[in-house]
Tab-separated table of C-alpha atoms in Angstrom:
chain	number	residue	atom	x	y	z
A	1	UNK	CA	7.633	18.269	18.497
A	2	UNK	CA	9.269	17.206	21.257
A	3	UNK	CA	11.106	13.577	21.052
A	4	UNK	CA	10.597	11.531	24.437
A	5	UNK	CA	14.370	9.741	25.161
A	6	UNK	CA	13.683	5.881	26.187
A	7	UNK	CA	14.989	5.448	30.079
A	8	UNK	CA	17.776	3.252	31.226
A	9	UNK	CA	15.437	1.299	33.489
A	10	UNK	CA	12.506	1.012	30.826
A	11	UNK	CA	12.778	-2.928	30.386
A	12	UNK	CA	12.226	-3.350	34.717
A	13	UNK	CA	9.185	-0.739	35.179
A	14	UNK	CA	7.604	-2.337	31.857
A	15	UNK	CA	8.023	-5.809	33.055
A	16	UNK	CA	6.960	-4.688	36.155
A	17	UNK	CA	3.898	-3.210	35.056
A	18	UNK	CA	2.823	-6.298	32.982
A	19	UNK	CA	-0.295	-7.519	33.355
A	20	UNK	CA	-0.651	-11.435	33.895
A	21	UNK	CA	-1.042	-13.971	31.502
A	22	UNK	CA	-3.345	-16.903	30.663
A	23	UNK	CA	-4.018	-19.840	28.297
A	24	UNK	CA	-7.443	-18.920	27.723
A	25	UNK	CA	-8.297	-19.169	24.033
A	26	UNK	CA	-10.816	-16.500	22.194
A	27	UNK	CA	-14.556	-18.021	23.755
A	28	UNK	CA	-17.232	-18.851	20.991
A	29	UNK	CA	-19.577	-15.988	22.010
A	30	UNK	CA	-23.290	-15.371	20.765
A	31	UNK	CA	-24.318	-11.944	20.321
A	32	UNK	CA	-26.540	-9.624	18.428
A	33	UNK	CA	-25.609	-7.769	15.451
A	34	UNK	CA	-26.473	-4.370	17.033
A	35	UNK	CA	-23.542	-5.638	19.910
A	36	UNK	CA	-20.584	-6.047	17.915
A	37	UNK	CA	-17.905	-3.438	16.588
A	38	UNK	CA	-16.366	-4.499	13.293
A	39	UNK	CA	-13.023	-2.896	12.659
A	40	UNK	CA	-11.362	-2.726	8.655
A	41	UNK	CA	-7.565	-2.638	8.579
A	42	UNK	CA	-5.910	-1.957	4.869
A	43	UNK	CA	-2.525	-1.074	3.647
A	44	UNK	CA	-3.431	0.533	1.158
A	45	UNK	CA	0.515	1.251	-0.372
A	46	UNK	CA	-1.286	4.760	-1.617
A	47	UNK	CA	-4.768	6.420	-1.501
A	48	UNK	CA	-4.499	8.031	-5.256
A	49	UNK	CA	-7.308	6.361	-7.009
A	50	UNK	CA	-9.605	6.889	-4.757
A	51	UNK	CA	-8.785	10.301	-3.855
A	52	UNK	CA	-10.245	12.810	-6.093
A	53	UNK	CA	-7.244	16.232	-6.373
A	54	UNK	CA	-6.795	19.055	-8.134
A	55	UNK	CA	-5.461	18.596	-11.156
A	56	UNK	CA	-2.482	19.957	-10.711
A	57	UNK	CA	-2.058	17.568	-7.197
A	58	UNK	CA	-3.494	14.480	-9.536
A	59	UNK	CA	-0.443	15.302	-12.279
A	60	UNK	CA	2.660	14.452	-9.630
A	61	UNK	CA	0.067	11.856	-7.447
A	62	UNK	CA	-0.049	9.915	-10.032
A	63	UNK	CA	3.643	7.393	-9.561
A	64	UNK	CA	3.952	3.376	-10.403
A	65	UNK	CA	0.871	3.492	-12.950
A	66	UNK	CA	-0.961	4.366	-10.641
A	67	UNK	CA	-3.391	7.569	-11.291
A	68	UNK	CA	-5.109	9.662	-9.326
A	69	UNK	CA	-8.381	9.321	-9.285
A	70	UNK	CA	-9.048	6.535	-11.369
A	71	UNK	CA	-11.419	4.223	-9.309
A	72	UNK	CA	-13.215	7.567	-6.445
A	73	UNK	CA	-15.408	5.159	-5.089
A	74	UNK	CA	-12.855	2.021	-5.098
A	75	UNK	CA	-13.110	3.293	-0.807
A	76	UNK	CA	-16.606	3.356	-0.635
A	77	UNK	CA	-17.074	0.159	-2.773
A	78	UNK	CA	-15.136	-1.750	-0.100
A	79	UNK	CA	-16.886	-0.616	2.666
A	80	UNK	CA	-20.249	-1.493	1.329
A	81	UNK	CA	-19.341	-5.345	0.614
A	82	UNK	CA	-18.172	-5.570	4.043
A	83	UNK	CA	-21.787	-3.532	5.351
A	84	UNK	CA	-19.982	-1.019	6.346
A	85	UNK	CA	-17.295	-1.270	9.550
A	86	UNK	CA	-17.876	0.857	12.578
A	87	UNK	CA	-13.950	1.639	12.427
A	88	UNK	CA	-11.709	1.908	8.880
A	89	UNK	CA	-7.816	1.961	9.997
A	90	UNK	CA	-5.788	2.874	6.701
A	91	UNK	CA	-2.199	2.882	7.285
A	92	UNK	CA	0.314	4.221	4.086
A	93	UNK	CA	-1.706	7.289	3.202
A	94	UNK	CA	1.262	8.753	2.254
A	95	UNK	CA	-0.067	12.622	2.780
A	96	UNK	CA	2.162	15.546	4.861
A	97	UNK	CA	0.417	16.912	7.820
A	98	UNK	CA	0.157	20.208	5.820
A	99	UNK	CA	-2.004	18.836	2.602
A	100	UNK	CA	-5.718	20.302	3.200
A	101	UNK	CA	-6.148	19.335	-0.077
A	102	UNK	CA	-5.679	15.531	0.081
A	103	UNK	CA	-7.368	15.380	3.629
A	104	UNK	CA	-10.503	16.780	1.846
A	105	UNK	CA	-10.111	13.933	-0.659
A	106	UNK	CA	-9.763	11.491	1.924
A	107	UNK	CA	-13.246	12.393	3.564
A	108	UNK	CA	-14.639	12.195	0.396
A	109	UNK	CA	-13.053	8.933	-0.385
A	110	UNK	CA	-14.670	7.853	2.446
A	111	UNK	CA	-18.342	8.908	1.824
A	112	UNK	CA	-17.465	9.108	-1.939
A	113	UNK	CA	-21.783	8.092	-2.946
A	114	UNK	CA	-22.801	8.529	0.297
A	115	UNK	CA	-26.111	9.535	-1.198
A	116	UNK	CA	-26.487	5.951	-0.899
A	117	UNK	CA	-28.203	4.555	2.205
A	118	UNK	CA	-25.167	4.113	3.842
A	119	UNK	CA	-23.926	6.028	6.804
A	120	UNK	CA	-21.582	8.606	6.897
A	121	UNK	CA	-17.768	8.334	8.123
A	122	UNK	CA	-15.651	11.152	10.083
A	123	UNK	CA	-11.936	11.555	9.635
A	124	UNK	CA	-9.023	11.329	12.200
A	125	UNK	CA	-5.410	11.665	10.645
A	126	UNK	CA	-1.847	11.188	12.171
A	127	UNK	CA	0.359	12.407	9.077
A	128	UNK	CA	3.383	13.018	8.480
A	129	UNK	CA	5.312	16.125	9.407
A	130	UNK	CA	7.811	16.347	6.979
A	131	UNK	CA	7.488	20.472	5.135
A	132	UNK	CA	9.142	19.001	1.660
A	133	UNK	CA	10.306	16.111	-0.178
A	134	UNK	CA	8.412	12.871	-0.963
A	135	UNK	CA	5.222	11.809	0.285
A	136	UNK	CA	5.443	9.522	2.627
A	137	UNK	CA	3.196	7.063	5.717
A	138	UNK	CA	0.476	8.235	7.887
A	139	UNK	CA	-2.234	6.482	8.869
A	140	UNK	CA	-5.625	7.563	8.994
A	141	UNK	CA	-9.091	6.242	10.997
A	142	UNK	CA	-12.668	6.334	9.553
A	143	UNK	CA	-15.606	6.427	12.729
A	144	UNK	CA	-18.943	5.655	11.729
A	145	UNK	CA	-19.939	7.029	14.764
A	146	UNK	CA	-17.886	9.677	16.401
A	147	UNK	CA	-19.623	10.264	19.445
A	148	UNK	CA	-18.341	7.307	20.868
A	149	UNK	CA	-14.377	8.189	20.686
A	150	UNK	CA	-13.665	11.362	23.452
A	151	UNK	CA	-10.051	11.914	22.621
A	152	UNK	CA	-8.336	10.743	18.435
A	153	UNK	CA	-4.444	11.921	19.091
A	154	UNK	CA	-0.417	11.279	17.850
A	155	UNK	CA	2.020	10.809	19.955
A	156	UNK	CA	4.747	13.263	20.766
A	157	UNK	CA	7.506	10.501	19.480
A	158	UNK	CA	6.363	10.308	16.009
A	159	UNK	CA	6.888	12.955	13.469
A	160	UNK	CA	6.255	10.551	10.560
A	161	UNK	CA	2.874	9.719	10.946
A	162	UNK	CA	2.679	5.985	11.725
A	163	UNK	CA	1.021	6.113	15.330
A	164	UNK	CA	-3.168	7.347	15.294
A	165	UNK	CA	-4.975	6.523	18.977
A	166	UNK	CA	-8.478	6.606	19.326
A	167	UNK	CA	-9.863	6.380	23.186
A	168	UNK	CA	-13.683	5.719	23.558
A	169	UNK	CA	-15.986	6.890	25.721
A	170	UNK	CA	-16.593	3.144	27.073
A	171	UNK	CA	-12.765	2.263	28.067
A	172	UNK	CA	-10.815	1.071	24.979
A	173	UNK	CA	-7.869	2.406	22.829
A	174	UNK	CA	-7.961	1.919	19.404
A	175	UNK	CA	-4.046	1.736	18.076
A	176	UNK	CA	-3.918	2.502	14.392
A	177	UNK	CA	-0.080	1.425	13.160
A	178	UNK	CA	2.033	1.905	10.591
A	179	UNK	CA	5.063	0.056	11.566
A	180	UNK	CA	8.695	0.744	10.097
A	181	UNK	CA	9.685	-2.206	7.897
A	182	UNK	CA	13.836	-2.290	8.954
A	183	UNK	CA	16.635	-2.566	6.952
A	184	UNK	CA	20.191	-0.790	7.178
A	185	UNK	CA	19.154	1.890	5.484
A	186	UNK	CA	19.904	4.869	7.206
A	187	UNK	CA	16.167	6.868	8.961
A	188	UNK	CA	16.211	10.283	9.445
A	189	UNK	CA	14.396	12.168	11.841
A	190	UNK	CA	11.339	14.324	9.518
A	191	UNK	CA	11.652	17.283	11.826
A	192	UNK	CA	15.281	16.782	11.657
A	193	UNK	CA	15.562	16.531	15.971
A	194	UNK	CA	16.287	13.118	16.460
A	195	UNK	CA	20.573	11.394	15.888
A	196	UNK	CA	19.997	9.867	12.102
A	197	UNK	CA	20.213	5.835	12.692
A	198	UNK	CA	19.461	2.915	10.917
A	199	UNK	CA	16.159	1.646	10.093
A	200	UNK	CA	16.346	-1.378	11.771
A	201	UNK	CA	17.733	1.275	15.338
A	202	UNK	CA	14.887	2.614	14.499
A	203	UNK	CA	12.000	-0.106	13.916
A	204	UNK	CA	13.312	-1.099	17.612
A	205	UNK	CA	12.892	2.004	19.263
A	206	UNK	CA	10.056	2.931	17.631
A	207	UNK	CA	8.852	-0.785	19.243
A	208	UNK	CA	9.790	-0.237	22.513
A	209	UNK	CA	8.322	3.603	22.282
A	210	UNK	CA	4.190	2.413	21.131
A	211	UNK	CA	4.838	-0.180	23.751
A	212	UNK	CA	5.870	2.753	26.819
A	213	UNK	CA	2.874	4.531	25.610
A	214	UNK	CA	0.539	1.538	25.647
A	215	UNK	CA	1.552	0.531	28.831
A	216	UNK	CA	0.416	4.073	29.734
A	217	UNK	CA	-3.327	3.921	28.847
A	218	UNK	CA	-3.010	0.068	30.439
A	219	UNK	CA	-2.462	2.123	34.096
A	220	UNK	CA	-5.289	4.421	33.314
A	221	UNK	CA	-7.256	1.789	33.184
A	222	UNK	CA	-7.689	1.604	29.024
A	223	UNK	CA	-7.867	-1.905	27.323
A	224	UNK	CA	-6.257	-2.454	23.923
A	225	UNK	CA	-6.511	-3.253	20.701
A	226	UNK	CA	-3.675	-2.417	18.327
A	227	UNK	CA	-4.510	-3.066	14.194
A	228	UNK	CA	-2.540	-2.238	11.201
A	229	UNK	CA	0.988	-3.678	9.569
A	230	UNK	CA	3.219	-4.269	11.841
A	231	UNK	CA	5.829	-5.303	9.106
A	232	UNK	CA	7.004	-8.348	11.263
A	233	UNK	CA	5.973	-11.551	10.833
A	234	UNK	CA	5.408	-13.617	13.816
A	235	UNK	CA	6.410	-17.237	12.301
A	236	UNK	CA	7.399	-18.948	9.573
A	237	UNK	CA	3.590	-20.304	9.131
A	238	UNK	CA	2.859	-16.112	8.339
A	239	UNK	CA	5.753	-16.179	5.469
A	240	UNK	CA	6.191	-18.305	2.087
A	241	UNK	CA	8.339	-19.119	1.179
A	242	UNK	CA	10.346	-18.495	4.250
A	243	UNK	CA	10.340	-16.990	6.872
A	244	UNK	CA	13.489	-13.949	7.040
A	245	UNK	CA	15.694	-14.829	9.960
A	246	UNK	CA	19.077	-13.229	9.166
A	247	UNK	CA	19.743	-9.852	10.976
A	248	UNK	CA	18.059	-7.394	11.558
A	249	UNK	CA	15.085	-9.153	10.680
A	250	UNK	CA	15.040	-11.510	13.898
A	251	UNK	CA	16.498	-9.373	16.588
A	252	UNK	CA	13.484	-7.314	15.848
A	253	UNK	CA	11.268	-10.103	16.170
A	254	UNK	CA	12.257	-11.736	18.876
A	255	UNK	CA	12.212	-8.420	21.543
A	256	UNK	CA	8.759	-7.972	19.773
A	257	UNK	CA	7.165	-11.752	20.541
A	258	UNK	CA	9.619	-11.489	23.639
A	259	UNK	CA	9.140	-8.348	25.155
A	260	UNK	CA	6.456	-5.733	22.974
A	261	UNK	CA	3.835	-9.139	23.568
A	262	UNK	CA	4.214	-9.820	26.710
A	263	UNK	CA	4.710	-6.924	28.218
A	264	UNK	CA	1.782	-5.097	26.687
A	265	UNK	CA	-0.075	-8.904	27.282
A	266	UNK	CA	-1.683	-8.635	23.961
A	267	UNK	CA	-2.909	-11.951	21.229
A	268	UNK	CA	-2.445	-12.231	17.778
A	269	UNK	CA	-5.994	-13.273	17.250
A	270	UNK	CA	-6.200	-14.796	13.993
A	271	UNK	CA	-3.705	-17.210	15.355
A	272	UNK	CA	-5.386	-17.706	18.499
A	273	UNK	CA	-9.189	-18.452	16.333
A	274	UNK	CA	-7.052	-20.021	13.344
A	275	UNK	CA	-4.141	-21.766	14.710
A	276	UNK	CA	-3.036	-23.987	11.888
A	277	UNK	CA	-4.583	-21.648	9.222
A	278	UNK	CA	-2.089	-20.244	6.729
A	279	UNK	CA	-3.376	-16.599	5.204
A	280	UNK	CA	-1.274	-13.851	4.283
A	281	UNK	CA	-1.716	-10.067	4.256
A	282	UNK	CA	1.087	-8.772	1.408
A	283	UNK	CA	1.504	-10.102	-1.380
A	284	UNK	CA	4.712	-9.310	-3.707
A	285	UNK	CA	3.837	-7.562	-6.882
A	286	UNK	CA	5.118	-9.716	-10.221
A	287	UNK	CA	5.025	-12.512	-8.825
A	288	UNK	CA	1.658	-15.327	-8.649
A	289	UNK	CA	-0.845	-15.278	-5.847
A	290	UNK	CA	0.759	-16.871	-3.378
A	291	UNK	CA	4.063	-17.225	-4.653
A	292	UNK	CA	6.414	-14.463	-2.276
A	293	UNK	CA	3.707	-13.401	0.574
A	294	UNK	CA	3.488	-12.667	4.183
A	295	UNK	CA	0.799	-11.905	7.215
A	296	UNK	CA	2.609	-8.568	8.647
A	297	UNK	CA	-0.877	-7.262	8.824
A	298	UNK	CA	-2.837	-8.179	11.830
A	299	UNK	CA	-4.352	-7.132	15.391
A	300	UNK	CA	-3.251	-7.503	18.918
A	301	UNK	CA	-5.878	-7.453	21.833
A	302	UNK	CA	-6.201	-7.518	24.919
A	303	UNK	CA	-5.628	-10.827	26.545
A	304	UNK	CA	-8.730	-9.580	29.152
A	305	UNK	CA	-10.634	-8.634	25.501
A	306	UNK	CA	-10.263	-12.194	24.274
A	307	UNK	CA	-13.828	-13.125	25.174
A	308	UNK	CA	-15.218	-10.358	23.001
A	309	UNK	CA	-12.989	-11.383	20.142
A	310	UNK	CA	-15.091	-13.064	16.976
A	311	UNK	CA	-13.582	-13.957	14.408
A	312	UNK	CA	-10.777	-12.043	11.945
A	313	UNK	CA	-10.600	-12.387	8.398
A	314	UNK	CA	-8.019	-11.059	5.798
A	315	UNK	CA	-10.133	-10.074	2.224
A	316	UNK	CA	-6.958	-11.869	0.222
A	317	UNK	CA	-9.157	-11.670	-3.150
A	318	UNK	CA	-7.573	-9.539	-5.673
A	319	UNK	CA	-10.754	-7.649	-5.936
A	320	UNK	CA	-10.014	-6.569	-2.093
A	321	UNK	CA	-6.864	-5.549	-2.582
A	322	UNK	CA	-7.311	-3.567	-5.543
A	323	UNK	CA	-4.020	-1.742	-6.350
A	324	UNK	CA	-2.049	-2.611	-2.901
A	325	UNK	CA	0.333	-4.674	-2.785
A	326	UNK	CA	-1.715	-5.852	1.067
A	327	UNK	CA	-5.220	-7.527	1.725
A	328	UNK	CA	-7.289	-5.866	4.249
A	329	UNK	CA	-8.354	-7.468	7.320
A	330	UNK	CA	-11.499	-7.550	8.985
A	331	UNK	CA	-11.557	-7.699	13.501
A	332	UNK	CA	-14.930	-8.558	14.327
A	333	UNK	CA	-15.687	-7.521	18.397
A	334	UNK	CA	-18.369	-8.334	20.963
A	335	UNK	CA	-19.799	-5.843	23.655
A	336	UNK	CA	-17.485	-2.951	23.924
A	337	UNK	CA	-19.355	-0.721	24.565
A	338	UNK	CA	-19.676	-2.423	28.165
A	339	UNK	CA	-16.151	-2.097	28.940
A	340	UNK	CA	-16.739	0.979	31.153
A	341	UNK	CA	-14.940	4.252	30.875
A	342	UNK	CA	-11.554	5.136	31.489
A	343	UNK	CA	-9.701	8.047	32.789
A	344	UNK	CA	-9.549	9.871	28.843
A	345	UNK	CA	-7.344	11.905	27.680
A	346	UNK	CA	-7.714	15.459	26.827
A	347	UNK	CA	-5.612	15.465	23.848
A	348	UNK	CA	-7.440	15.421	20.508
A	349	UNK	CA	-6.281	16.081	16.684
A	350	UNK	CA	-8.435	18.075	13.988
A	351	UNK	CA	-10.839	16.068	12.395
């Protein structure tokens, strides 16, 4: 896997390419249900409760009091309660690229009990390419109608399984993101090809590489919808009891707000639609809900698509979160099939 170097001229290039910013608010558009695209995103922390694994793997997967296969219908029940979203983006699935049995279990999880009248889902994945050590990271995206997907791909600058891109025939891209949680602990490339650095340094590098990847898609005519766990809270309103402003968290946030977001011309659609609402997606374990929490999972939608955003909601109820310390979020868009076809990539990852 080749690591793409950061260009010294990247800032100037990106700023020159950046789309213009506007002050337009999200429109309240009335559309028929058939014109809606619904995307559920959830950092599951670990998928093992809904993975039906062989006994030997189930024993090794059980950790922290979370038993493998203890709730095989958990994911399917969540999808059923929310009328089977069109796309389901999961983060922190903690599988390695070589874990064939985990992949089979992940495919089954979204379709558990699919003898019901609900749809079958197709699985796409980006997983950690490490060959040994603990299972970490990894994202998967399920599609209810895979014929709308013309390309599903990973990125060549990440070996941890943190980014998965689905490019749609109608000219938009769904980017499933599990960003690093920055700290001063060391980060090491799973493949040993990159120089070790702090996790905060890699987090900032990751954000810049993701930004460059997204700008390349925009230049090809694709419209962006980024969703997932970004491990950044944007403003004080997004944290309780406080927003961490100390180094290194403050620096990563500053770059994200002042470079990443304006360069891509994307908006935090929850804050656009609900400017005064306090909502959270991460809840500290071992504390009463609401005592220590933050909004770190969100949807960033290209400004040109803001009039297509119908709603976004955080499913904070403990039943919705299940075993995870993150709440799912549900984004609803309208008329995404009418965008027009863009130039598609020819690189796909296996389903």
